[in-house]
């Protein structure tokens, strides 16, 4: 997959088959669109391309809304790489760009710049200023500018469309089983390993502390089972998200205790896949009580490891 920053002429050797969207989290609905896009491109002898934007439009148009994302740009591109697209086009979303009408966006960017052959969109796709453009208008523009427009049906979960909003709500409720099912993959948290307060090491559970993007949506505070790829090996462990109320820390932190690992990996980029929810965050009477609880958390996670090792 070739990553292209900004919409500009590609001069592809084959016709361009394009889809558009934020693809936040790259959930099963998104995966269905990408798979159909790739299939159509193969059947018609074209190149498959996905157009997305950064930052998220809501973060630009509603800066006080505090929208958190299921995937950072790096995580999204990492996920998209698994689906064998020919191109991923990432265009900067600005106030000026948001003011383009549906006609201007299609004519100037999709037709004149990208020279699209076919545009495949999801069941609820809207575009242009104030999201006024719908599929009916897209069909009219396709006739006018000589490209093909196709609308794909939604992927359903319990008879309802899968959506990034529903997955966000499930994360905040610690419903990791639903999150994993709707995403079609484990929820990742990626960050650089930084120095912490060494509290875990004093308790006998040395942790790696992860810096995380301010735009990334974290699950509700608590303890989670995770899988981490580190130094070309897979490790399992416990992730704690929260403010460690037993020690009265003020800032939210993400730290991971890895089973069978005690090395130093400062400044490395680590991706932790969340496997399960273990318990909510709790303030303990003292460090010894917390240590005993961590031992119980570890025993519980050990009892379930076969679910992810097979």
PDB file of C-alpha atoms in Angstrom:
ATOM      1  CA  UNK A   1       0.000   0.000   0.000  1.00  0.00           C
ATOM      2  CA  UNK A   2       1.394   3.357  -1.049  1.00  0.00           C
ATOM      3  CA  UNK A   3       0.631   6.188   1.384  1.00  0.00           C
ATOM      4  CA  UNK A   4       0.041   9.553  -0.282  1.00  0.00           C
ATOM      5  CA  UNK A   5      -0.255  12.800   1.660  1.00  0.00           C
ATOM      6  CA  UNK A   6      -2.645  15.248   0.050  1.00  0.00           C
ATOM      7  CA  UNK A   7      -5.000  15.018  -2.917  1.00  0.00           C
ATOM      8  CA  UNK A   8      -3.095  15.570  -6.136  1.00  0.00           C
ATOM      9  CA  UNK A   9      -2.952  13.890  -9.547  1.00  0.00           C
ATOM     10  CA  UNK A  10      -1.726  10.311  -9.282  1.00  0.00           C
ATOM     11  CA  UNK A  11      -1.535   9.587 -13.004  1.00  0.00           C
ATOM     12  CA  UNK A  12      -2.278   5.930 -12.283  1.00  0.00           C
ATOM     13  CA  UNK A  13      -1.526   3.373 -14.959  1.00  0.00           C
ATOM     14  CA  UNK A  14      -4.956   1.860 -14.285  1.00  0.00           C
ATOM     15  CA  UNK A  15      -8.370   3.348 -13.579  1.00  0.00           C
ATOM     16  CA  UNK A  16      -8.821   4.504  -9.995  1.00  0.00           C
ATOM     17  CA  UNK A  17     -11.484   2.837  -7.858  1.00  0.00           C
ATOM     18  CA  UNK A  18     -11.949   5.048  -4.769  1.00  0.00           C
ATOM     19  CA  UNK A  19     -13.726   5.015  -1.440  1.00  0.00           C
ATOM     20  CA  UNK A  20     -13.914   7.896   1.053  1.00  0.00           C
ATOM     21  CA  UNK A  21     -14.330   8.058   4.812  1.00  0.00           C
ATOM     22  CA  UNK A  22     -12.670   8.499   8.176  1.00  0.00           C
ATOM     23  CA  UNK A  23     -12.413   4.734   8.783  1.00  0.00           C
ATOM     24  CA  UNK A  24     -11.842   5.408  12.484  1.00  0.00           C
ATOM     25  CA  UNK A  25     -10.957   2.094  14.099  1.00  0.00           C
ATOM     26  CA  UNK A  26     -11.155   0.248  10.747  1.00  0.00           C
ATOM     27  CA  UNK A  27     -14.094  -1.773  12.081  1.00  0.00           C
ATOM     28  CA  UNK A  28     -15.925  -4.620  10.335  1.00  0.00           C
ATOM     29  CA  UNK A  29     -18.131  -2.220   8.400  1.00  0.00           C
ATOM     30  CA  UNK A  30     -15.047  -0.464   7.063  1.00  0.00           C
ATOM     31  CA  UNK A  31     -13.392  -3.790   6.289  1.00  0.00           C
ATOM     32  CA  UNK A  32     -16.395  -4.830   4.212  1.00  0.00           C
ATOM     33  CA  UNK A  33     -16.142  -1.640   2.151  1.00  0.00           C
ATOM     34  CA  UNK A  34     -12.408  -2.157   1.597  1.00  0.00           C
ATOM     35  CA  UNK A  35     -12.854  -5.800   0.612  1.00  0.00           C
ATOM     36  CA  UNK A  36     -15.579  -4.907  -1.899  1.00  0.00           C
ATOM     37  CA  UNK A  37     -13.421  -2.048  -3.187  1.00  0.00           C
ATOM     38  CA  UNK A  38     -10.479  -4.380  -3.744  1.00  0.00           C
ATOM     39  CA  UNK A  39     -12.691  -6.986  -5.383  1.00  0.00           C
ATOM     40  CA  UNK A  40     -14.217  -4.439  -7.746  1.00  0.00           C
ATOM     41  CA  UNK A  41     -10.783  -3.023  -8.611  1.00  0.00           C
ATOM     42  CA  UNK A  42      -9.493  -6.514  -9.397  1.00  0.00           C
ATOM     43  CA  UNK A  43     -12.547  -7.374 -11.505  1.00  0.00           C
ATOM     44  CA  UNK A  44     -12.281  -4.150 -13.528  1.00  0.00           C
ATOM     45  CA  UNK A  45      -8.492  -4.042 -13.808  1.00  0.00           C
ATOM     46  CA  UNK A  46      -8.177  -0.936 -11.645  1.00  0.00           C
ATOM     47  CA  UNK A  47      -6.243   0.418  -8.671  1.00  0.00           C
ATOM     48  CA  UNK A  48      -7.963   0.470  -5.258  1.00  0.00           C
ATOM     49  CA  UNK A  49      -7.631   3.705  -3.279  1.00  0.00           C
ATOM     50  CA  UNK A  50      -8.961   4.971   0.036  1.00  0.00           C
ATOM     51  CA  UNK A  51      -9.251   8.685   0.804  1.00  0.00           C
ATOM     52  CA  UNK A  52      -9.320   9.780   4.429  1.00  0.00           C
ATOM     53  CA  UNK A  53      -8.625  12.968   6.351  1.00  0.00           C
ATOM     54  CA  UNK A  54      -6.614  14.289   9.264  1.00  0.00           C
ATOM     55  CA  UNK A  55      -7.507  15.712  11.717  1.00  0.00           C
ATOM     56  CA  UNK A  56     -10.995  14.276  12.106  1.00  0.00           C
ATOM     57  CA  UNK A  57     -13.501  16.826  10.696  1.00  0.00           C
ATOM     58  CA  UNK A  58     -15.349  17.027  14.028  1.00  0.00           C
ATOM     59  CA  UNK A  59     -12.110  18.033  15.753  1.00  0.00           C
ATOM     60  CA  UNK A  60     -11.799  20.947  13.319  1.00  0.00           C
ATOM     61  CA  UNK A  61     -15.438  22.016  13.148  1.00  0.00           C
ATOM     62  CA  UNK A  62     -16.269  21.333  16.817  1.00  0.00           C
ATOM     63  CA  UNK A  63     -12.972  21.972  18.620  1.00  0.00           C
ATOM     64  CA  UNK A  64     -14.669  22.084  22.023  1.00  0.00           C
ATOM     65  CA  UNK A  65     -16.357  18.722  21.495  1.00  0.00           C
ATOM     66  CA  UNK A  66     -13.351  16.758  22.789  1.00  0.00           C
ATOM     67  CA  UNK A  67     -13.834  13.914  20.311  1.00  0.00           C
ATOM     68  CA  UNK A  68     -11.517  10.996  21.030  1.00  0.00           C
ATOM     69  CA  UNK A  69     -10.566   8.579  18.268  1.00  0.00           C
ATOM     70  CA  UNK A  70     -10.497   4.807  18.075  1.00  0.00           C
ATOM     71  CA  UNK A  71      -7.296   4.953  16.053  1.00  0.00           C
ATOM     72  CA  UNK A  72      -4.527   7.472  15.697  1.00  0.00           C
ATOM     73  CA  UNK A  73      -3.426   8.144  12.133  1.00  0.00           C
ATOM     74  CA  UNK A  74      -0.469   5.787  12.582  1.00  0.00           C
ATOM     75  CA  UNK A  75      -2.692   3.028  13.981  1.00  0.00           C
ATOM     76  CA  UNK A  76      -5.213   3.491  11.169  1.00  0.00           C
ATOM     77  CA  UNK A  77      -2.550   3.238   8.493  1.00  0.00           C
ATOM     78  CA  UNK A  78      -1.099   0.174  10.213  1.00  0.00           C
ATOM     79  CA  UNK A  79      -4.533  -1.478  10.136  1.00  0.00           C
ATOM     80  CA  UNK A  80      -5.209  -0.454   6.533  1.00  0.00           C
ATOM     81  CA  UNK A  81      -1.909  -1.988   5.418  1.00  0.00           C
ATOM     82  CA  UNK A  82      -3.385  -5.401   6.208  1.00  0.00           C
ATOM     83  CA  UNK A  83      -6.039  -5.076   3.482  1.00  0.00           C
ATOM     84  CA  UNK A  84      -3.854  -4.808   0.358  1.00  0.00           C
ATOM     85  CA  UNK A  85      -5.057  -1.437  -0.912  1.00  0.00           C
ATOM     86  CA  UNK A  86      -3.021   0.100  -3.695  1.00  0.00           C
ATOM     87  CA  UNK A  87      -3.244   3.641  -2.267  1.00  0.00           C
ATOM     88  CA  UNK A  88      -4.147   5.300   1.019  1.00  0.00           C
ATOM     89  CA  UNK A  89      -4.575   9.053   0.453  1.00  0.00           C
ATOM     90  CA  UNK A  90      -4.508  11.195   3.606  1.00  0.00           C
ATOM     91  CA  UNK A  91      -5.675  14.758   3.037  1.00  0.00           C
ATOM     92  CA  UNK A  92      -5.450  17.583   5.616  1.00  0.00           C
ATOM     93  CA  UNK A  93      -8.887  18.687   6.789  1.00  0.00           C
ATOM     94  CA  UNK A  94      -9.082  22.443   7.371  1.00  0.00           C
ATOM     95  CA  UNK A  95     -11.799  25.049   7.804  1.00  0.00           C
ATOM     96  CA  UNK A  96     -11.179  26.179   4.225  1.00  0.00           C
ATOM     97  CA  UNK A  97     -11.496  22.619   2.913  1.00  0.00           C
ATOM     98  CA  UNK A  98     -14.750  22.156   4.856  1.00  0.00           C
ATOM     99  CA  UNK A  99     -16.313  25.072   2.978  1.00  0.00           C
ATOM    100  CA  UNK A 100     -16.120  23.295  -0.375  1.00  0.00           C
ATOM    101  CA  UNK A 101     -19.546  22.489  -1.761  1.00  0.00           C
ATOM    102  CA  UNK A 102     -20.327  18.915  -2.745  1.00  0.00           C
ATOM    103  CA  UNK A 103     -19.972  19.905  -6.408  1.00  0.00           C
ATOM    104  CA  UNK A 104     -16.618  21.619  -5.851  1.00  0.00           C
ATOM    105  CA  UNK A 105     -15.239  18.667  -3.917  1.00  0.00           C
ATOM    106  CA  UNK A 106     -16.255  16.119  -6.542  1.00  0.00           C
ATOM    107  CA  UNK A 107     -15.314  18.239  -9.563  1.00  0.00           C
ATOM    108  CA  UNK A 108     -12.047  19.753  -8.364  1.00  0.00           C
ATOM    109  CA  UNK A 109     -10.631  16.985  -6.208  1.00  0.00           C
ATOM    110  CA  UNK A 110     -12.100  13.645  -7.275  1.00  0.00           C
ATOM    111  CA  UNK A 111     -12.497  14.291 -10.999  1.00  0.00           C
ATOM    112  CA  UNK A 112      -9.839  16.871 -11.935  1.00  0.00           C
ATOM    113  CA  UNK A 113      -7.132  15.749  -9.501  1.00  0.00           C
ATOM    114  CA  UNK A 114      -7.686  12.022  -8.921  1.00  0.00           C
ATOM    115  CA  UNK A 115      -9.459  11.286 -12.198  1.00  0.00           C
ATOM    116  CA  UNK A 116     -11.578   8.612 -10.553  1.00  0.00           C
ATOM    117  CA  UNK A 117     -13.236   5.866 -12.541  1.00  0.00           C
ATOM    118  CA  UNK A 118     -15.536   4.587  -9.780  1.00  0.00           C
ATOM    119  CA  UNK A 119     -16.490   5.856  -6.326  1.00  0.00           C
ATOM    120  CA  UNK A 120     -17.757   3.303  -3.782  1.00  0.00           C
ATOM    121  CA  UNK A 121     -19.307   4.745  -0.621  1.00  0.00           C
ATOM    122  CA  UNK A 122     -20.977   3.370   2.491  1.00  0.00           C
ATOM    123  CA  UNK A 123     -24.710   3.322   3.113  1.00  0.00           C
ATOM    124  CA  UNK A 124     -24.761   6.642   5.029  1.00  0.00           C
ATOM    125  CA  UNK A 125     -22.056   8.615   3.228  1.00  0.00           C
ATOM    126  CA  UNK A 126     -22.449  12.418   3.068  1.00  0.00           C
ATOM    127  CA  UNK A 127     -19.918  14.912   1.759  1.00  0.00           C
ATOM    128  CA  UNK A 128     -19.269  18.570   0.995  1.00  0.00           C
ATOM    129  CA  UNK A 129     -20.074  21.680   3.047  1.00  0.00           C
ATOM    130  CA  UNK A 130     -22.298  20.840   6.051  1.00  0.00           C
ATOM    131  CA  UNK A 131     -22.426  17.246   4.743  1.00  0.00           C
ATOM    132  CA  UNK A 132     -25.128  18.335   2.330  1.00  0.00           C
ATOM    133  CA  UNK A 133     -24.097  15.957  -0.458  1.00  0.00           C
ATOM    134  CA  UNK A 134     -25.860  12.579  -0.438  1.00  0.00           C
ATOM    135  CA  UNK A 135     -25.828   9.551  -2.712  1.00  0.00           C
ATOM    136  CA  UNK A 136     -28.583  10.933  -4.955  1.00  0.00           C
ATOM    137  CA  UNK A 137     -26.468  14.013  -5.668  1.00  0.00           C
ATOM    138  CA  UNK A 138     -23.422  11.813  -6.111  1.00  0.00           C
ATOM    139  CA  UNK A 139     -25.235   9.846  -8.828  1.00  0.00           C
ATOM    140  CA  UNK A 140     -26.118  13.104 -10.586  1.00  0.00           C
ATOM    141  CA  UNK A 141     -22.490  14.261 -10.439  1.00  0.00           C
ATOM    142  CA  UNK A 142     -21.316  10.872 -11.673  1.00  0.00           C
ATOM    143  CA  UNK A 143     -23.486  11.277 -14.781  1.00  0.00           C
ATOM    144  CA  UNK A 144     -22.236  14.836 -15.252  1.00  0.00           C
ATOM    145  CA  UNK A 145     -18.525  14.071 -14.854  1.00  0.00           C
ATOM    146  CA  UNK A 146     -18.469  10.594 -16.349  1.00  0.00           C
ATOM    147  CA  UNK A 147     -17.603   8.330 -13.422  1.00  0.00           C
ATOM    148  CA  UNK A 148     -19.484   5.518 -11.725  1.00  0.00           C
ATOM    149  CA  UNK A 149     -20.991   5.816  -8.221  1.00  0.00           C
ATOM    150  CA  UNK A 150     -21.848   2.718  -6.168  1.00  0.00           C
ATOM    151  CA  UNK A 151     -23.421   2.585  -2.705  1.00  0.00           C
ATOM    152  CA  UNK A 152     -22.698  -0.365  -0.414  1.00  0.00           C
ATOM    153  CA  UNK A 153     -24.995  -1.788   2.240  1.00  0.00           C
ATOM    154  CA  UNK A 154     -24.251  -1.616   5.960  1.00  0.00           C
ATOM    155  CA  UNK A 155     -22.656  -4.409   7.969  1.00  0.00           C
ATOM    156  CA  UNK A 156     -25.090  -5.228  10.793  1.00  0.00           C
ATOM    157  CA  UNK A 157     -24.559  -6.309  14.387  1.00  0.00           C
ATOM    158  CA  UNK A 158     -27.790  -7.415  16.107  1.00  0.00           C
ATOM    159  CA  UNK A 159     -29.725  -5.957  13.157  1.00  0.00           C
ATOM    160  CA  UNK A 160     -28.096  -2.530  13.625  1.00  0.00           C
ATOM    161  CA  UNK A 161     -25.235  -1.008  11.619  1.00  0.00           C
ATOM    162  CA  UNK A 162     -21.801  -1.168  13.199  1.00  0.00           C
ATOM    163  CA  UNK A 163     -20.569   2.359  13.908  1.00  0.00           C
ATOM    164  CA  UNK A 164     -17.509   3.989  15.419  1.00  0.00           C
ATOM    165  CA  UNK A 165     -19.814   5.820  17.868  1.00  0.00           C
ATOM    166  CA  UNK A 166     -21.231   2.556  19.227  1.00  0.00           C
ATOM    167  CA  UNK A 167     -17.724   1.174  19.641  1.00  0.00           C
ATOM    168  CA  UNK A 168     -16.636   4.323  21.511  1.00  0.00           C
ATOM    169  CA  UNK A 169     -19.570   3.948  23.891  1.00  0.00           C
ATOM    170  CA  UNK A 170     -18.740   0.280  24.464  1.00  0.00           C
ATOM    171  CA  UNK A 171     -15.126   1.153  25.266  1.00  0.00           C
ATOM    172  CA  UNK A 172     -16.234   3.674  27.865  1.00  0.00           C
ATOM    173  CA  UNK A 173     -18.405   0.945  29.391  1.00  0.00           C
ATOM    174  CA  UNK A 174     -15.474  -1.530  29.385  1.00  0.00           C
ATOM    175  CA  UNK A 175     -17.430  -3.854  27.067  1.00  0.00           C
ATOM    176  CA  UNK A 176     -14.306  -5.259  25.454  1.00  0.00           C
ATOM    177  CA  UNK A 177     -16.086  -8.325  24.066  1.00  0.00           C
ATOM    178  CA  UNK A 178     -18.385  -6.115  21.969  1.00  0.00           C
ATOM    179  CA  UNK A 179     -15.494  -3.864  20.938  1.00  0.00           C
ATOM    180  CA  UNK A 180     -13.463  -6.820  19.672  1.00  0.00           C
ATOM    181  CA  UNK A 181     -16.460  -8.309  17.844  1.00  0.00           C
ATOM    182  CA  UNK A 182     -17.420  -5.019  16.169  1.00  0.00           C
ATOM    183  CA  UNK A 183     -13.846  -4.122  15.236  1.00  0.00           C
ATOM    184  CA  UNK A 184     -12.940  -7.554  13.973  1.00  0.00           C
ATOM    185  CA  UNK A 185      -9.605  -7.133  15.751  1.00  0.00           C
ATOM    186  CA  UNK A 186      -8.329  -6.297  19.220  1.00  0.00           C
ATOM    187  CA  UNK A 187      -8.372  -2.666  20.306  1.00  0.00           C
ATOM    188  CA  UNK A 188      -4.815  -1.287  20.201  1.00  0.00           C
ATOM    189  CA  UNK A 189      -3.167   1.339  22.357  1.00  0.00           C
ATOM    190  CA  UNK A 190       0.160   2.508  20.974  1.00  0.00           C
ATOM    191  CA  UNK A 191       2.673   4.670  22.754  1.00  0.00           C
ATOM    192  CA  UNK A 192       6.283   5.418  23.540  1.00  0.00           C
ATOM    193  CA  UNK A 193       7.738   3.824  26.673  1.00  0.00           C
ATOM    194  CA  UNK A 194       8.555   6.506  29.243  1.00  0.00           C
ATOM    195  CA  UNK A 195       9.863   6.620  32.794  1.00  0.00           C
ATOM    196  CA  UNK A 196       7.301   6.236  35.566  1.00  0.00           C
ATOM    197  CA  UNK A 197       7.348   6.334  39.337  1.00  0.00           C
ATOM    198  CA  UNK A 198       8.716   2.758  39.732  1.00  0.00           C
ATOM    199  CA  UNK A 199       5.831   1.877  42.081  1.00  0.00           C
ATOM    200  CA  UNK A 200       5.123  -1.393  40.251  1.00  0.00           C
ATOM    201  CA  UNK A 201       8.727  -2.488  40.579  1.00  0.00           C
ATOM    202  CA  UNK A 202       8.610  -1.896  44.343  1.00  0.00           C
ATOM    203  CA  UNK A 203       5.490  -4.070  44.536  1.00  0.00           C
ATOM    204  CA  UNK A 204       7.167  -6.858  42.571  1.00  0.00           C
ATOM    205  CA  UNK A 205       5.300  -6.110  39.345  1.00  0.00           C
ATOM    206  CA  UNK A 206       7.597  -3.973  37.160  1.00  0.00           C
ATOM    207  CA  UNK A 207       5.624  -2.063  34.549  1.00  0.00           C
ATOM    208  CA  UNK A 208       6.304  -0.214  31.333  1.00  0.00           C
ATOM    209  CA  UNK A 209       4.682   3.211  31.238  1.00  0.00           C
ATOM    210  CA  UNK A 210       3.242   4.309  27.910  1.00  0.00           C
ATOM    211  CA  UNK A 211       2.796   7.844  26.640  1.00  0.00           C
ATOM    212  CA  UNK A 212      -0.377   7.998  24.541  1.00  0.00           C
ATOM    213  CA  UNK A 213      -1.899  10.427  22.066  1.00  0.00           C
ATOM    214  CA  UNK A 214      -4.243  13.043  23.545  1.00  0.00           C
ATOM    215  CA  UNK A 215      -6.642  12.199  20.690  1.00  0.00           C
ATOM    216  CA  UNK A 216      -6.796   8.487  21.537  1.00  0.00           C
ATOM    217  CA  UNK A 217      -9.883   7.134  23.287  1.00  0.00           C
ATOM    218  CA  UNK A 218      -8.912   5.026  26.273  1.00  0.00           C
ATOM    219  CA  UNK A 219     -11.285   2.502  27.822  1.00  0.00           C
ATOM    220  CA  UNK A 220     -12.759   3.244  31.239  1.00  0.00           C
ATOM    221  CA  UNK A 221     -10.193   3.297  34.039  1.00  0.00           C
ATOM    222  CA  UNK A 222      -9.382  -0.180  35.242  1.00  0.00           C
ATOM    223  CA  UNK A 223      -7.295  -3.302  34.677  1.00  0.00           C
ATOM    224  CA  UNK A 224      -7.242  -5.115  31.338  1.00  0.00           C
ATOM    225  CA  UNK A 225      -5.578  -8.190  29.909  1.00  0.00           C
ATOM    226  CA  UNK A 226      -3.321  -7.301  26.972  1.00  0.00           C
ATOM    227  CA  UNK A 227      -1.020  -8.756  24.352  1.00  0.00           C
ATOM    228  CA  UNK A 228       2.146  -6.874  23.408  1.00  0.00           C
ATOM    229  CA  UNK A 229       4.630  -7.456  20.616  1.00  0.00           C
ATOM    230  CA  UNK A 230       8.071  -6.529  21.879  1.00  0.00           C
ATOM    231  CA  UNK A 231      11.482  -7.278  20.435  1.00  0.00           C
ATOM    232  CA  UNK A 232       9.857  -9.593  17.870  1.00  0.00           C
ATOM    233  CA  UNK A 233       8.159 -11.647  20.581  1.00  0.00           C
ATOM    234  CA  UNK A 234       4.607 -11.770  21.907  1.00  0.00           C
ATOM    235  CA  UNK A 235       4.067 -11.171  25.604  1.00  0.00           C
ATOM    236  CA  UNK A 236       0.900 -11.136  27.664  1.00  0.00           C
ATOM    237  CA  UNK A 237       0.220  -8.952  30.646  1.00  0.00           C
ATOM    238  CA  UNK A 238      -1.967  -6.630  32.681  1.00  0.00           C
ATOM    239  CA  UNK A 239      -2.634  -3.034  31.678  1.00  0.00           C
ATOM    240  CA  UNK A 240      -3.736  -0.487  34.255  1.00  0.00           C
ATOM    241  CA  UNK A 241      -5.437   2.666  33.028  1.00  0.00           C
ATOM    242  CA  UNK A 242      -6.145   5.411  35.525  1.00  0.00           C
ATOM    243  CA  UNK A 243      -4.752   7.659  38.230  1.00  0.00           C
ATOM    244  CA  UNK A 244      -3.621   4.977  40.707  1.00  0.00           C
ATOM    245  CA  UNK A 245      -5.853   6.294  43.528  1.00  0.00           C
ATOM    246  CA  UNK A 246      -4.019   4.215  46.133  1.00  0.00           C
ATOM    247  CA  UNK A 247      -1.066   6.576  45.608  1.00  0.00           C
ATOM    248  CA  UNK A 248      -3.124   9.718  44.848  1.00  0.00           C
ATOM    249  CA  UNK A 249      -1.633  10.427  41.431  1.00  0.00           C
ATOM    250  CA  UNK A 250      -3.397  13.253  39.601  1.00  0.00           C
ATOM    251  CA  UNK A 251      -2.829  12.432  35.941  1.00  0.00           C
ATOM    252  CA  UNK A 252      -4.208   9.508  33.974  1.00  0.00           C
ATOM    253  CA  UNK A 253      -1.541   6.951  33.141  1.00  0.00           C
ATOM    254  CA  UNK A 254      -1.233   3.774  31.100  1.00  0.00           C
ATOM    255  CA  UNK A 255       1.134   1.131  32.444  1.00  0.00           C
ATOM    256  CA  UNK A 256       1.620  -2.528  31.540  1.00  0.00           C
ATOM    257  CA  UNK A 257       2.959  -5.376  33.640  1.00  0.00           C
ATOM    258  CA  UNK A 258       4.215  -8.055  31.245  1.00  0.00           C
ATOM    259  CA  UNK A 259       4.345 -11.678  32.305  1.00  0.00           C
ATOM    260  CA  UNK A 260       7.784 -13.230  31.865  1.00  0.00           C
ATOM    261  CA  UNK A 261       9.512  -9.990  30.865  1.00  0.00           C
ATOM    262  CA  UNK A 262      11.708  -7.694  32.933  1.00  0.00           C
ATOM    263  CA  UNK A 263      13.831  -5.804  30.403  1.00  0.00           C
ATOM    264  CA  UNK A 264      14.231  -2.073  29.825  1.00  0.00           C
ATOM    265  CA  UNK A 265      12.581  -0.728  26.679  1.00  0.00           C
ATOM    266  CA  UNK A 266      12.554   3.022  27.271  1.00  0.00           C
ATOM    267  CA  UNK A 267      11.816   5.123  24.159  1.00  0.00           C
ATOM    268  CA  UNK A 268      10.572   2.123  22.175  1.00  0.00           C
ATOM    269  CA  UNK A 269       7.136   2.317  20.526  1.00  0.00           C
ATOM    270  CA  UNK A 270       4.860  -0.353  21.964  1.00  0.00           C
ATOM    271  CA  UNK A 271       1.423  -1.522  20.786  1.00  0.00           C
ATOM    272  CA  UNK A 272      -0.763  -3.218  23.370  1.00  0.00           C
ATOM    273  CA  UNK A 273      -3.842  -5.097  22.121  1.00  0.00           C
ATOM    274  CA  UNK A 274      -6.626  -5.194  24.716  1.00  0.00           C
ATOM    275  CA  UNK A 275      -7.925  -8.737  25.156  1.00  0.00           C
ATOM    276  CA  UNK A 276     -10.339  -8.492  28.077  1.00  0.00           C
ATOM    277  CA  UNK A 277     -11.603  -6.379  30.965  1.00  0.00           C
ATOM    278  CA  UNK A 278     -10.578  -7.640  34.403  1.00  0.00           C
ATOM    279  CA  UNK A 279     -11.827  -5.061  36.919  1.00  0.00           C
ATOM    280  CA  UNK A 280     -12.455  -1.390  37.496  1.00  0.00           C
ATOM    281  CA  UNK A 281      -9.993   0.906  39.213  1.00  0.00           C
ATOM    282  CA  UNK A 282     -10.154   0.905  43.003  1.00  0.00           C
ATOM    283  CA  UNK A 283      -8.425   2.648  45.901  1.00  0.00           C
ATOM    284  CA  UNK A 284      -6.812   0.169  48.297  1.00  0.00           C
ATOM    285  CA  UNK A 285      -6.011   0.684  51.960  1.00  0.00           C
ATOM    286  CA  UNK A 286      -2.301   0.254  51.417  1.00  0.00           C
ATOM    287  CA  UNK A 287       0.350  -1.042  49.017  1.00  0.00           C
ATOM    288  CA  UNK A 288       0.147  -4.587  50.410  1.00  0.00           C
ATOM    289  CA  UNK A 289      -3.588  -4.782  49.692  1.00  0.00           C
ATOM    290  CA  UNK A 290      -2.939  -3.584  46.145  1.00  0.00           C
ATOM    291  CA  UNK A 291      -0.177  -6.179  45.715  1.00  0.00           C
ATOM    292  CA  UNK A 292      -2.538  -8.949  46.790  1.00  0.00           C
ATOM    293  CA  UNK A 293      -5.153  -7.767  44.300  1.00  0.00           C
ATOM    294  CA  UNK A 294      -2.624  -7.691  41.464  1.00  0.00           C
ATOM    295  CA  UNK A 295      -1.740 -11.291  42.283  1.00  0.00           C
ATOM    296  CA  UNK A 296      -5.427 -12.193  41.985  1.00  0.00           C
ATOM    297  CA  UNK A 297      -5.683 -10.254  38.709  1.00  0.00           C
ATOM    298  CA  UNK A 298      -2.676 -12.135  37.346  1.00  0.00           C
ATOM    299  CA  UNK A 299      -4.116 -15.505  38.398  1.00  0.00           C
ATOM    300  CA  UNK A 300      -7.438 -14.694  36.710  1.00  0.00           C
ATOM    301  CA  UNK A 301      -5.709 -13.631  33.509  1.00  0.00           C
ATOM    302  CA  UNK A 302      -3.533 -16.761  33.550  1.00  0.00           C
ATOM    303  CA  UNK A 303      -6.700 -18.854  33.767  1.00  0.00           C
ATOM    304  CA  UNK A 304      -7.914 -17.334  30.484  1.00  0.00           C
ATOM    305  CA  UNK A 305      -4.668 -17.189  28.515  1.00  0.00           C
ATOM    306  CA  UNK A 306      -5.589 -20.284  26.509  1.00  0.00           C
ATOM    307  CA  UNK A 307      -8.296 -18.179  24.795  1.00  0.00           C
ATOM    308  CA  UNK A 308      -5.660 -16.059  23.045  1.00  0.00           C
ATOM    309  CA  UNK A 309      -2.686 -18.405  22.775  1.00  0.00           C
ATOM    310  CA  UNK A 310      -4.456 -20.936  20.550  1.00  0.00           C
TER     311      UNK A 310
END
